[in-house]
Amino acid sequence: MGLASSVIVPYAAYLRVYEPLAAFPEPERTRWCDYAERGQTLSEQDELRRSLADLLPVPPVPVPVHESDEAFVAVLDGVTCVCPWRTRLRGWLALEELSRQLPAPVLDAVLPPVVRRQTVADYERWLEQNPDARPWIRSATWHVPARWFVLFADEEREYRRADEEGAEPGPRLRYRTPMVQARRRVARGLKVLREALDESPLIDGLENVGRWLEEFHPRSLVELDYGGLVHALGDGRLAGDHSAADVAEGLEALRDGDGARAGEAYGRLTDRWRAIRDRQFAS
C-alpha cells in the first residue's frame, strides 16, 4: 500500500444524491451505464486524495482543469443509480465559500489573488454554457449540519465498527433513504419549524436543502455519509451517535408544543457536535 492510499484525509461528511440512469440524457446515460457495469468501487477518500493532489503544485490548482469522469454507484430497489463526483464544479463552489469564510490576508496566503481571479473567470465562462448545473454532493467539515439529519430516520442508520469487514478499512456511519421520503421529511420539518419559530437559521438551511433536492429525479437515493469524520469520532462515539433520532425527537416535541423535551433533544445534538468541532482547533 502506497503513502497516498494509506493516509486518511480531511474530516468531512457528505450529503449525496444518487440518480437512476434514466435521469441522465444521452450520451451521458450510456457512459454512466458502462461505468456502473465495470463495477469499479471508489470511496470518498479516493476522491479527496485526487483533489488534494492538485494543491501540491506551486501555485496550487484550486479547481481541476478537467471535470471528473468518476462517480459513486448504488442500487435502490434493483435500480442502478449514480452520483457523479463533479469535482470541478464543487471546487468552484468551495472557492466561493472559502472567500466568504477567510480574511483577505489569509486567503491571499492560501491562494494568490491572480490564481483566484483566473479561477473565477473560468467559472463564469463555464456557467454561461451550463446555467442549470448543480452538484450531486454537498460536504461539511468537522460536523454534520443539523438540517441534513431531518432527511433521515434512525432506522435508516447503517453503522459498521472498525473491526468489521468492509470495502474501506475502519468504521463507517451513514444513512440512506429514497428521495420521496427525504422530500416528505423536509416538508414536514419545515411546517413544524415555521409554526413553532418566528425565524431560525435551521429554517433557512432546510429550505435550501429542499430546493436542492427538487433538482433531482424523484426515484433517486439520498445518502448522508459521515466520511472522514468517523476517524475523528472513533467507535465509542459512533456507536452512541443517533443524531437523526435526536432531530426527529426535537421536531416531534415542537409539534406537540413540548418546549422542554425539544430543548433536551437539541441540547444532546449540539453538545455532541460542539465537542467534535472543538477538536478542529486542538493542538
Coordinates of C-alpha atoms in Angstrom, one line a residue:
M1 CA 0.0 0.0 0.0
G2 CA 1.5 3.4 -1.0
L3 CA 1.6 6.5 1.0
A4 CA -1.3 8.2 -0.9
S5 CA -3.6 5.2 -0.3
S6 CA -2.7 4.8 3.3
V7 CA -3.2 8.3 4.5
I8 CA -6.7 9.3 5.7
V9 CA -7.5 12.8 4.5
P10 CA -9.8 15.5 5.8
Y11 CA -12.6 15.2 8.4
A12 CA -15.6 15.8 6.1
A13 CA -19.1 14.5 5.9
Y14 CA -21.2 14.3 2.7
L15 CA -24.8 14.6 1.6
R16 CA -25.1 12.8 -1.7
V17 CA -27.9 12.2 -4.3
Y18 CA -27.7 9.1 -6.5
E19 CA -29.9 9.4 -9.6
P20 CA -31.2 6.5 -11.7
L21 CA -29.6 6.1 -15.1
A22 CA -32.8 7.1 -16.7
A23 CA -32.4 10.6 -15.3
F24 CA -29.4 11.3 -17.5
P25 CA -29.6 12.4 -21.1
E26 CA -27.7 10.6 -23.8
P27 CA -24.8 10.1 -24.4
E28 CA -24.1 10.6 -20.6
R29 CA -26.6 7.9 -19.8
T30 CA -24.8 5.3 -21.8
R31 CA -21.4 6.4 -20.3
W32 CA -22.6 6.0 -16.8
C33 CA -24.3 2.7 -17.6
D34 CA -20.9 1.4 -18.9
Y35 CA -19.2 2.8 -15.9
A36 CA -21.6 1.1 -13.4
E37 CA -21.2 -2.2 -15.3
R38 CA -17.4 -2.1 -14.8
G39 CA -18.1 -2.4 -11.1
Q40 CA -15.3 0.0 -10.0
T41 CA -15.6 0.7 -6.3
L42 CA -14.3 4.1 -5.1
S43 CA -14.7 5.8 -1.8
E44 CA -14.8 9.5 -0.6
Q45 CA -11.2 9.0 0.4
D46 CA -10.2 8.2 -3.2
E47 CA -11.9 11.4 -4.3
L48 CA -10.3 13.5 -1.7
R49 CA -6.8 12.2 -2.4
R50 CA -7.2 13.1 -6.1
S51 CA -8.4 16.5 -5.2
L52 CA -5.6 17.2 -2.8
A53 CA -3.0 16.2 -5.4
D54 CA -3.9 19.4 -7.3
L55 CA -2.9 21.5 -4.3
L56 CA 0.7 20.3 -4.4
P57 CA 1.9 22.4 -7.4
V58 CA 3.1 26.0 -6.9
P59 CA 1.0 27.9 -7.4
P60 CA -1.8 25.4 -6.4
V61 CA -4.6 24.4 -8.8
P62 CA -7.7 25.1 -6.7
V63 CA -10.1 23.7 -9.3
P64 CA -9.3 20.8 -11.6
V65 CA -8.7 21.8 -15.3
H66 CA -11.0 19.0 -16.4
E67 CA -14.2 17.6 -14.9
S68 CA -14.1 14.3 -13.2
D69 CA -15.4 11.2 -15.1
E70 CA -15.9 9.3 -11.8
A71 CA -19.0 8.6 -9.8
F72 CA -20.3 6.6 -6.8
V73 CA -22.7 3.8 -7.6
A74 CA -25.6 2.4 -5.6
V75 CA -28.6 0.2 -6.2
L76 CA -32.1 1.2 -5.0
D77 CA -34.9 -1.4 -5.3
G78 CA -32.9 -3.1 -8.1
V79 CA -32.4 0.2 -10.0
T80 CA -28.8 1.3 -10.6
C81 CA -28.1 4.9 -9.5
V82 CA -25.0 7.0 -9.9
C83 CA -23.7 10.0 -8.0
P84 CA -21.3 11.9 -10.3
W85 CA -18.3 13.5 -8.4
R86 CA -18.4 16.7 -10.5
T87 CA -15.2 17.7 -8.7
R88 CA -14.6 20.7 -10.9
L89 CA -18.0 22.3 -10.2
R90 CA -17.7 21.6 -6.5
G91 CA -14.2 23.1 -6.5
W92 CA -15.6 26.4 -7.8
L93 CA -18.4 26.4 -5.3
A94 CA -16.0 25.6 -2.5
L95 CA -13.8 28.5 -3.5
E96 CA -16.8 30.9 -3.3
E97 CA -17.5 29.6 0.2
L98 CA -13.8 29.9 1.2
S99 CA -13.8 33.5 0.0
R100 CA -16.6 34.3 2.4
Q101 CA -15.1 32.5 5.4
L102 CA -11.4 33.6 5.4
P103 CA -10.0 37.1 6.0
A104 CA -8.4 38.5 2.9
P105 CA -4.7 38.2 4.1
V106 CA -5.2 34.6 5.0
L107 CA -6.9 33.8 1.7
D108 CA -4.1 35.6 -0.2
A109 CA -1.6 33.4 1.5
V110 CA -3.5 30.2 0.7
L111 CA -4.4 31.1 -2.9
P112 CA -2.7 34.1 -4.6
P113 CA -5.2 36.7 -6.0
V114 CA -4.0 36.1 -9.6
V115 CA -5.0 32.4 -9.2
R116 CA -8.4 33.3 -7.7
R117 CA -9.1 35.8 -10.5
Q118 CA -8.3 33.3 -13.2
T119 CA -10.4 30.6 -11.4
V120 CA -13.4 33.0 -11.1
A121 CA -13.1 33.9 -14.8
D122 CA -13.1 30.2 -15.8
Y123 CA -16.2 29.6 -13.7
E124 CA -18.1 32.5 -15.2
R125 CA -17.4 31.3 -18.7
W126 CA -18.3 27.7 -17.8
L127 CA -21.5 28.9 -16.1
E128 CA -22.7 30.7 -19.2
Q129 CA -22.7 27.4 -21.1
N130 CA -24.1 25.4 -18.1
P131 CA -26.6 27.7 -16.4
D132 CA -28.6 24.8 -14.8
A133 CA -25.6 22.9 -13.3
R134 CA -25.8 21.7 -9.8
P135 CA -23.7 19.4 -7.6
W136 CA -24.8 15.9 -6.7
I137 CA -22.7 16.1 -3.5
R138 CA -22.6 18.6 -0.6
S139 CA -19.9 18.5 2.0
A140 CA -19.2 19.8 5.5
T141 CA -16.0 19.7 7.5
W142 CA -15.7 18.8 11.2
H143 CA -19.5 18.4 11.6
V144 CA -22.8 17.3 10.1
P145 CA -25.3 20.2 9.7
A146 CA -28.4 19.6 11.8
R147 CA -30.6 20.2 8.8
W148 CA -29.2 17.2 7.0
F149 CA -30.5 14.8 9.7
V150 CA -34.0 16.0 9.0
L151 CA -34.0 13.9 5.8
F152 CA -33.4 10.6 7.6
A153 CA -34.9 8.3 10.2
D154 CA -32.9 6.4 12.9
E155 CA -33.9 3.0 11.4
E156 CA -32.1 4.0 8.2
R157 CA -28.8 4.3 10.1
E158 CA -26.0 2.0 9.0
Y159 CA -23.1 1.6 11.4
R160 CA -20.0 -0.6 10.9
R161 CA -17.4 -0.9 13.6
A162 CA -13.7 -0.5 12.9
D163 CA -13.1 -4.3 13.3
E164 CA -15.8 -5.3 10.9
E165 CA -15.1 -6.3 7.3
G166 CA -15.7 -3.6 4.7
A167 CA -14.5 -2.3 1.3
E168 CA -12.7 0.5 3.2
P169 CA -10.8 -0.1 6.4
G170 CA -12.1 1.5 9.6
P171 CA -15.6 2.3 10.9
R172 CA -18.5 3.7 8.8
L173 CA -21.7 5.5 9.6
R174 CA -24.2 6.5 7.0
Y175 CA -27.9 6.9 6.4
R176 CA -29.8 6.2 3.1
T177 CA -33.3 6.9 2.1
P178 CA -35.4 7.2 -1.0
M179 CA -35.8 10.7 -2.4
V180 CA -39.6 10.7 -1.8
Q181 CA -39.0 10.1 1.9
A182 CA -36.4 12.8 2.1
R183 CA -38.6 15.4 0.5
R184 CA -41.6 14.4 2.7
R185 CA -39.5 14.8 5.8
V186 CA -38.2 18.2 4.7
A187 CA -41.8 19.4 4.1
R188 CA -42.9 18.1 7.5
G189 CA -39.9 19.6 9.2
L190 CA -40.4 23.0 7.7
K191 CA -44.1 23.0 8.6
V192 CA -43.2 22.3 12.3
L193 CA -40.4 24.8 12.4
R194 CA -42.3 27.6 10.8
E195 CA -45.2 27.1 13.2
A196 CA -43.0 26.9 16.3
L197 CA -40.4 29.6 15.5
D198 CA -40.5 33.1 14.1
E199 CA -37.2 32.7 12.3
S200 CA -34.2 30.3 12.6
P201 CA -31.1 29.5 10.6
L202 CA -32.4 25.9 10.6
I203 CA -35.4 27.0 8.6
D204 CA -33.3 28.8 6.0
G205 CA -30.8 25.9 5.8
L206 CA -33.6 23.3 5.4
E207 CA -35.3 25.4 2.7
N208 CA -32.0 25.5 0.8
V209 CA -31.7 21.7 1.1
G210 CA -35.3 21.2 0.0
R211 CA -34.7 23.3 -3.1
W212 CA -31.6 21.3 -3.9
L213 CA -33.4 18.0 -3.6
E214 CA -36.1 19.2 -6.1
E215 CA -33.5 19.4 -8.8
F216 CA -33.2 15.6 -8.9
H217 CA -35.2 12.6 -10.2
P218 CA -37.9 11.5 -7.8
R219 CA -36.6 7.9 -7.7
S220 CA -33.2 9.0 -6.6
L221 CA -31.4 7.8 -3.4
V222 CA -30.3 10.3 -0.8
E223 CA -27.3 9.4 1.4
L224 CA -25.7 11.1 4.4
D225 CA -22.1 9.7 4.9
Y226 CA -20.0 10.6 7.9
G227 CA -17.0 10.1 5.6
G228 CA -13.7 11.1 7.2
L229 CA -15.5 12.3 10.3
V230 CA -15.5 8.7 11.6
H231 CA -11.8 8.9 12.2
A232 CA -12.3 12.0 14.5
L233 CA -15.2 10.3 16.4
G234 CA -14.0 6.8 16.9
D235 CA -16.0 3.7 17.6
G236 CA -17.2 4.7 21.1
R237 CA -18.8 8.0 20.0
L238 CA -20.1 6.5 16.7
A239 CA -21.9 3.7 18.4
G240 CA -23.8 6.1 20.6
D241 CA -24.4 8.7 17.8
H242 CA -28.1 8.8 16.9
S243 CA -28.3 12.4 15.8
A244 CA -31.1 11.8 13.3
A245 CA -33.2 10.4 16.2
D246 CA -32.4 13.5 18.3
V247 CA -33.5 15.8 15.5
A248 CA -36.7 13.8 14.9
E249 CA -37.5 13.9 18.6
G250 CA -36.9 17.6 18.7
L251 CA -39.3 18.2 15.8
E252 CA -41.9 16.0 17.3
A253 CA -41.7 17.8 20.6
L254 CA -42.0 21.2 18.9
R255 CA -45.1 19.9 17.0
D256 CA -46.6 18.8 20.4
G257 CA -45.7 22.1 22.0
D258 CA -43.3 20.5 24.4
G259 CA -40.5 23.0 24.6
A260 CA -38.7 21.3 27.4
R261 CA -38.3 18.0 25.5
A262 CA -37.4 19.8 22.3
G263 CA -34.7 21.6 24.3
E264 CA -33.3 18.4 25.7
A265 CA -33.1 16.8 22.2
Y266 CA -31.4 19.8 20.8
G267 CA -29.0 20.0 23.7
R268 CA -27.9 16.4 23.1
L269 CA -27.3 17.2 19.5
T270 CA -25.4 20.4 20.0
D271 CA -23.3 19.1 22.8
R272 CA -22.2 16.1 20.7
W273 CA -21.2 18.2 17.7
R274 CA -19.7 21.0 19.7
A275 CA -17.2 18.5 21.1
I276 CA -16.3 17.4 17.7
R277 CA -15.9 20.9 16.2
D278 CA -13.7 21.9 19.2
R279 CA -11.2 19.3 18.1
Q280 CA -10.6 21.2 14.9
F281 CA -8.7 23.8 16.9
A282 CA -6.9 21.4 19.3
S283 CA -3.2 21.4 19.1

